[in-house]
C-alpha cells in the first residue's frame, strides 16, 4: 500500500513528520484518510514503533473506525497503538497511576444522571432548595468552572453574590462527595492527569517517553484541560500533528476554545501548516452556500473549498406556515427524492437546532409509516432498568459508590425506604465508617426486624460478588449476580406489560457483556463498565438501518448523508435568541449552520415557518433565519408548498393574543376492505391484510411488494386503490 490515493496536499501533510504540524481540514476534505495514512506511514517507514504513537479523537465510534483503517492499511490483525477518546485515554492512565493521587484504581465514572443524583444529596445536606439552585443548574455551573480549570478556592475569591457563594459551597461539597464515593465525573477525567503531571514529574516523563508521536483529531473542539494535556505530553519532543477545521468548532458552550486551533502557531512557533481544500463529500453549490454564511465570521482561517463532485443542484428553500406544514414539506420532498432518484430512507437526515423540534416530525413520520431513528433520544444504557442493573455491577466493583447503593438497595423491592437509608447515613457518620458497612450491623439501627434482615441479606449478596469479582469472568459474574438478586424473576413474573420489554432489555445487557468478553477475553467487569460510561449518543447510531435519521445539528458532526433537511430555520430558533447579542455566540451559530449544510453530499433543503408553537403553547410569528439572508439568491431554489391544513383564527381582542387553531382536513379517501390493492407514495403497491374502523378513522395493515409491513392511518396515508 502506497500513498498514491492521496492528493498532493494530503500526501505532503502525511510525509511531514519532523516537528509540530497543523492541518486545516475543510469539511469533507479527507481528514480521517490523512490521519490514518499518517499513522500507517509512521509505522511502515519505521519512524516510530506502534506503541510509541498516541492518537486521540472525540468519539469511540471515530476511534474504532480509525484503528480499523490503520490495521487494514498495514494488513495486520492488531497493533499496540493507543487510539481513543481523551476521556478513555485519561481513564486508563488514571487507573494505572491512581496511587499517586490517593484514589482507587477501581474508581467509578459518574455520568450526567449520577452527577445529578449526587448533587441532590449535596444540596439537601446544605439545605439549598431546588427553587434557589436546581441540580441541573448546579451541574452545568460546576462543569463550566472545571472546563475553565477554576478550583473551588479560586472561584471563592471571585464570588460576590449570595448565589455565586452558594455555587462555590456546592462545588466544594460535591468534590468531597465524589471523593467519598471514590468516583470521578467526566471533567475530572481530564483534570486529574494534569494534577498528576504537575505533582509527579517522573510520571509525566514516563508518558513523554512512552508516546513519542501524538496525533489529534477534531482539534478545534479541544477545551483548556485537553489543550494542557497535549502541551504537557509534547513539550519536550514537539512531535505533534493536529487536524481540525475552525469552521466546525461548535462546542463553545461546553468549554471548547476555537483559539486552540487558530493560535496553534503561537503555542508551537516552528509548526508547519497544511490546508486541505479539495472536498470529496458535497457538491459545489452546497459548499458555496455554506461558505457564504461562515465568511461573515471575523475569526477564521481562510479556506477555498473546491468540490470533486461537480456543481450539483440549488439549495431547496421551503417557507411553511407552521411546524406541522414543515413536517409535511419534508415528507413531500422525501417522497419525490425516493421516486425520482430511487433513494432509500437511510439516505435522508433531518437536522434541527433543539431536541424539542423532533416531536411534530416524529408525529408526521409515524402517521405516514416512515421508519426513523432519533439520535440522542433515551439511550439503551440510560434506560432505568439497565441503569439499575449497571448499579449492581458498579457497587460490587466499588463499595464506596453510595449513588449506586442508594439506587439498588430497594431494587428489587426489599421494604427498605429512604427513611431507613437516612438512618444508615446517620449511623455511618456516628461510627465513622462507609455507608455500605453500616448494612452489616443493621440490627443497631432503630428499624423493624424485617428491614434489618433485608439490609444484612443485601450486604451479604454484594460482599459475596465483590469478593468474586476477580475470580469469575465478567459474564459469569454478572449473570449469576442478577439471577441471585432476583432482577430477572421480578420482570418475568410481573403482570405489567411494559415489564416484558424491561426483561428483554436486561437480557440484552447481559448479552452485550457476553459479546464484550468474546472480543476482550482478559477483560473484567470494570473494563466493561468503563466502556459503557464513556459511550456517547452517536456511538449507538446504526447507519446500516434503513431509516431516516433525525438529530440535532450537534449530533450530526462527522456524519454525511446524500440528502439533508435543516428544519426550524427561524430567526431566534437557529440562531437562538440568547446569542443574538453576543458576537462569539452568533459566530458559533454560524459555524453550526455550516456544519449542518456540509453534512449533505447531494441535496440540501432548508425550511422555516411563519408561525411556530413554542413553550407555553403559543403560536409565535416567525421570520426566516438571518443565515438564509446571508446565502446569495443565486444559490437558492424557492419551492412552493402547501399541505392539507385548515386554519381558523380565534380570539383577536386587544386584551388577548390572537391564536391560530390548526386542524387537518381530509381531501379524498376510500373506504377500504381487506384484500384491496393500494398504492402508497413512498412504499409503492401493496395489499391490505387487516383493517379497523371506517372513513377517516380507518386504520389499515398493508404488506407492500418488497415485503415491508406497515400500519397506516387512512386519513394521513394518501392511499389510493389500484386494480
mmCIF file of C-alpha atoms in Angstrom, residues 139-274:
data_model
loop_
_atom_site.group_PDB
_atom_site.id
_atom_site.type_symbol
_atom_site.label_atom_id
_atom_site.label_comp_id
_atom_site.label_asym_id
_atom_site.label_seq_id
_atom_site.Cartn_x
_atom_site.Cartn_y
_atom_site.Cartn_z
ATOM 1 C CA UNK A 139 -24.095 20.660 37.498
ATOM 2 C CA UNK A 140 -23.668 22.967 34.490
ATOM 3 C CA UNK A 141 -22.038 25.672 36.650
ATOM 4 C CA UNK A 142 -19.561 23.201 38.149
ATOM 5 C CA UNK A 143 -18.770 21.721 34.728
ATOM 6 C CA UNK A 144 -18.198 25.224 33.306
ATOM 7 C CA UNK A 145 -15.742 26.038 36.112
ATOM 8 C CA UNK A 146 -13.906 22.732 35.677
ATOM 9 C CA UNK A 147 -13.596 23.306 31.925
ATOM 10 C CA UNK A 148 -12.012 26.663 32.706
ATOM 11 C CA UNK A 149 -9.765 24.881 35.264
ATOM 12 C CA UNK A 150 -11.130 27.024 38.100
ATOM 13 C CA UNK A 151 -10.956 25.325 41.510
ATOM 14 C CA UNK A 152 -13.487 25.929 44.332
ATOM 15 C CA UNK A 153 -10.861 28.024 46.177
ATOM 16 C CA UNK A 154 -10.165 30.183 43.125
ATOM 17 C CA UNK A 155 -13.883 30.693 42.479
ATOM 18 C CA UNK A 156 -14.438 31.522 46.152
ATOM 19 C CA UNK A 157 -12.170 34.551 45.771
ATOM 20 C CA UNK A 158 -14.212 35.750 42.765
ATOM 21 C CA UNK A 159 -17.700 35.105 44.176
ATOM 22 C CA UNK A 160 -19.643 38.270 45.003
ATOM 23 C CA UNK A 161 -23.364 37.473 45.148
ATOM 24 C CA UNK A 162 -25.035 35.070 47.576
ATOM 25 C CA UNK A 163 -25.862 32.731 44.676
ATOM 26 C CA UNK A 164 -22.242 32.709 43.472
ATOM 27 C CA UNK A 165 -21.066 31.896 47.008
ATOM 28 C CA UNK A 166 -23.694 29.140 47.247
ATOM 29 C CA UNK A 167 -22.400 27.616 43.978
ATOM 30 C CA UNK A 168 -18.881 27.573 45.489
ATOM 31 C CA UNK A 169 -20.185 25.806 48.619
ATOM 32 C CA UNK A 170 -21.993 23.245 46.455
ATOM 33 C CA UNK A 171 -18.915 22.807 44.232
ATOM 34 C CA UNK A 172 -16.720 22.186 47.301
ATOM 35 C CA UNK A 173 -19.173 19.729 48.878
ATOM 36 C CA UNK A 174 -19.701 17.987 45.524
ATOM 37 C CA UNK A 175 -15.951 17.378 45.082
ATOM 38 C CA UNK A 176 -15.755 15.957 48.604
ATOM 39 C CA UNK A 177 -18.780 13.730 47.894
ATOM 40 C CA UNK A 178 -17.121 12.438 44.711
ATOM 41 C CA UNK A 179 -14.001 11.575 46.695
ATOM 42 C CA UNK A 180 -16.074 9.859 49.413
ATOM 43 C CA UNK A 181 -17.770 7.790 46.696
ATOM 44 C CA UNK A 182 -14.419 7.006 45.069
ATOM 45 C CA UNK A 183 -15.825 8.491 41.875
ATOM 46 C CA UNK A 184 -14.766 10.875 39.103
ATOM 47 C CA UNK A 185 -17.043 12.765 36.757
ATOM 48 C CA UNK A 186 -16.226 13.319 33.073
ATOM 49 C CA UNK A 187 -14.485 16.644 33.733
ATOM 50 C CA UNK A 188 -12.312 15.060 36.446
ATOM 51 C CA UNK A 189 -11.043 12.511 33.933
ATOM 52 C CA UNK A 190 -9.352 15.410 32.128
ATOM 53 C CA UNK A 191 -8.263 17.387 35.206
ATOM 54 C CA UNK A 192 -6.702 14.617 37.305
ATOM 55 C CA UNK A 193 -3.983 13.773 34.726
ATOM 56 C CA UNK A 194 -2.881 17.433 34.833
ATOM 57 C CA UNK A 195 -2.647 17.258 38.621
ATOM 58 C CA UNK A 196 -0.718 14.008 38.220
ATOM 59 C CA UNK A 197 1.761 15.616 35.797
ATOM 60 C CA UNK A 198 2.229 18.698 37.996
ATOM 61 C CA UNK A 199 2.807 16.806 41.241
ATOM 62 C CA UNK A 200 4.764 13.883 39.811
ATOM 63 C CA UNK A 201 7.224 14.990 37.071
ATOM 64 C CA UNK A 202 8.584 11.435 36.816
ATOM 65 C CA UNK A 203 5.135 10.183 35.781
ATOM 66 C CA UNK A 204 4.934 12.918 33.127
ATOM 67 C CA UNK A 205 8.411 11.964 31.879
ATOM 68 C CA UNK A 206 7.290 8.327 31.682
ATOM 69 C CA UNK A 207 4.401 9.188 29.326
ATOM 70 C CA UNK A 208 6.532 11.620 27.313
ATOM 71 C CA UNK A 209 8.909 8.697 26.680
ATOM 72 C CA UNK A 210 6.010 6.331 26.005
ATOM 73 C CA UNK A 211 4.188 8.496 23.428
ATOM 74 C CA UNK A 212 6.804 9.946 21.120
ATOM 75 C CA UNK A 213 4.358 10.983 18.388
ATOM 76 C CA UNK A 214 0.911 12.455 19.072
ATOM 77 C CA UNK A 215 -1.953 12.843 16.592
ATOM 78 C CA UNK A 216 -5.118 14.772 17.431
ATOM 79 C CA UNK A 217 -8.395 14.638 15.510
ATOM 80 C CA UNK A 218 -11.047 17.414 15.711
ATOM 81 C CA UNK A 219 -8.535 19.707 17.376
ATOM 82 C CA UNK A 220 -10.917 22.676 17.087
ATOM 83 C CA UNK A 221 -13.112 21.048 19.756
ATOM 84 C CA UNK A 222 -10.445 20.870 22.468
ATOM 85 C CA UNK A 223 -11.024 22.707 25.729
ATOM 86 C CA UNK A 224 -8.414 24.108 28.107
ATOM 87 C CA UNK A 225 -7.696 20.866 30.050
ATOM 88 C CA UNK A 226 -7.345 18.891 26.797
ATOM 89 C CA UNK A 227 -5.022 21.570 25.385
ATOM 90 C CA UNK A 228 -2.895 21.462 28.552
ATOM 91 C CA UNK A 229 -2.800 17.644 28.448
ATOM 92 C CA UNK A 230 -1.424 17.699 24.893
ATOM 93 C CA UNK A 231 1.033 20.504 25.663
ATOM 94 C CA UNK A 232 2.457 18.620 28.657
ATOM 95 C CA UNK A 233 2.924 15.384 26.701
ATOM 96 C CA UNK A 234 4.518 17.055 23.676
ATOM 97 C CA UNK A 235 6.510 19.905 25.279
ATOM 98 C CA UNK A 236 9.855 18.055 25.034
ATOM 99 C CA UNK A 237 9.747 16.179 21.714
ATOM 100 C CA UNK A 238 7.362 18.615 19.895
ATOM 101 C CA UNK A 239 6.240 15.715 17.712
ATOM 102 C CA UNK A 240 2.544 16.533 17.446
ATOM 103 C CA UNK A 241 0.176 16.660 14.492
ATOM 104 C CA UNK A 242 -3.272 18.230 14.960
ATOM 105 C CA UNK A 243 -6.085 18.095 12.425
ATOM 106 C CA UNK A 244 -9.248 20.168 12.503
ATOM 107 C CA UNK A 245 -11.454 22.834 10.987
ATOM 108 C CA UNK A 246 -12.082 26.077 12.839
ATOM 109 C CA UNK A 247 -15.301 26.498 10.813
ATOM 110 C CA UNK A 248 -16.635 23.382 12.567
ATOM 111 C CA UNK A 249 -15.896 24.470 16.144
ATOM 112 C CA UNK A 250 -19.380 24.158 17.697
ATOM 113 C CA UNK A 251 -18.847 23.205 21.333
ATOM 114 C CA UNK A 252 -18.030 26.546 22.941
ATOM 115 C CA UNK A 253 -20.958 26.035 25.328
ATOM 116 C CA UNK A 254 -19.128 23.105 26.897
ATOM 117 C CA UNK A 255 -15.712 24.694 27.050
ATOM 118 C CA UNK A 256 -14.220 24.137 23.570
ATOM 119 C CA UNK A 257 -11.950 27.021 22.573
ATOM 120 C CA UNK A 258 -11.585 27.737 18.847
ATOM 121 C CA UNK A 259 -8.439 29.775 19.586
ATOM 122 C CA UNK A 260 -6.616 26.493 20.348
ATOM 123 C CA UNK A 261 -6.503 25.758 16.621
ATOM 124 C CA UNK A 262 -6.324 29.354 15.372
ATOM 125 C CA UNK A 263 -3.388 30.118 17.708
ATOM 126 C CA UNK A 264 -1.590 26.775 17.312
ATOM 127 C CA UNK A 265 1.323 28.636 15.722
ATOM 128 C CA UNK A 266 1.777 30.674 18.916
ATOM 129 C CA UNK A 267 1.942 27.514 21.025
ATOM 130 C CA UNK A 268 4.307 25.834 18.538
ATOM 131 C CA UNK A 269 6.184 28.604 16.653
ATOM 132 C CA UNK A 270 8.055 26.119 14.453
ATOM 133 C CA UNK A 271 4.873 24.424 13.173
ATOM 134 C CA UNK A 272 4.169 23.787 9.515
ATOM 135 C CA UNK A 273 0.617 24.403 8.252
ATOM 136 C CA UNK A 274 -1.252 22.470 5.547
#
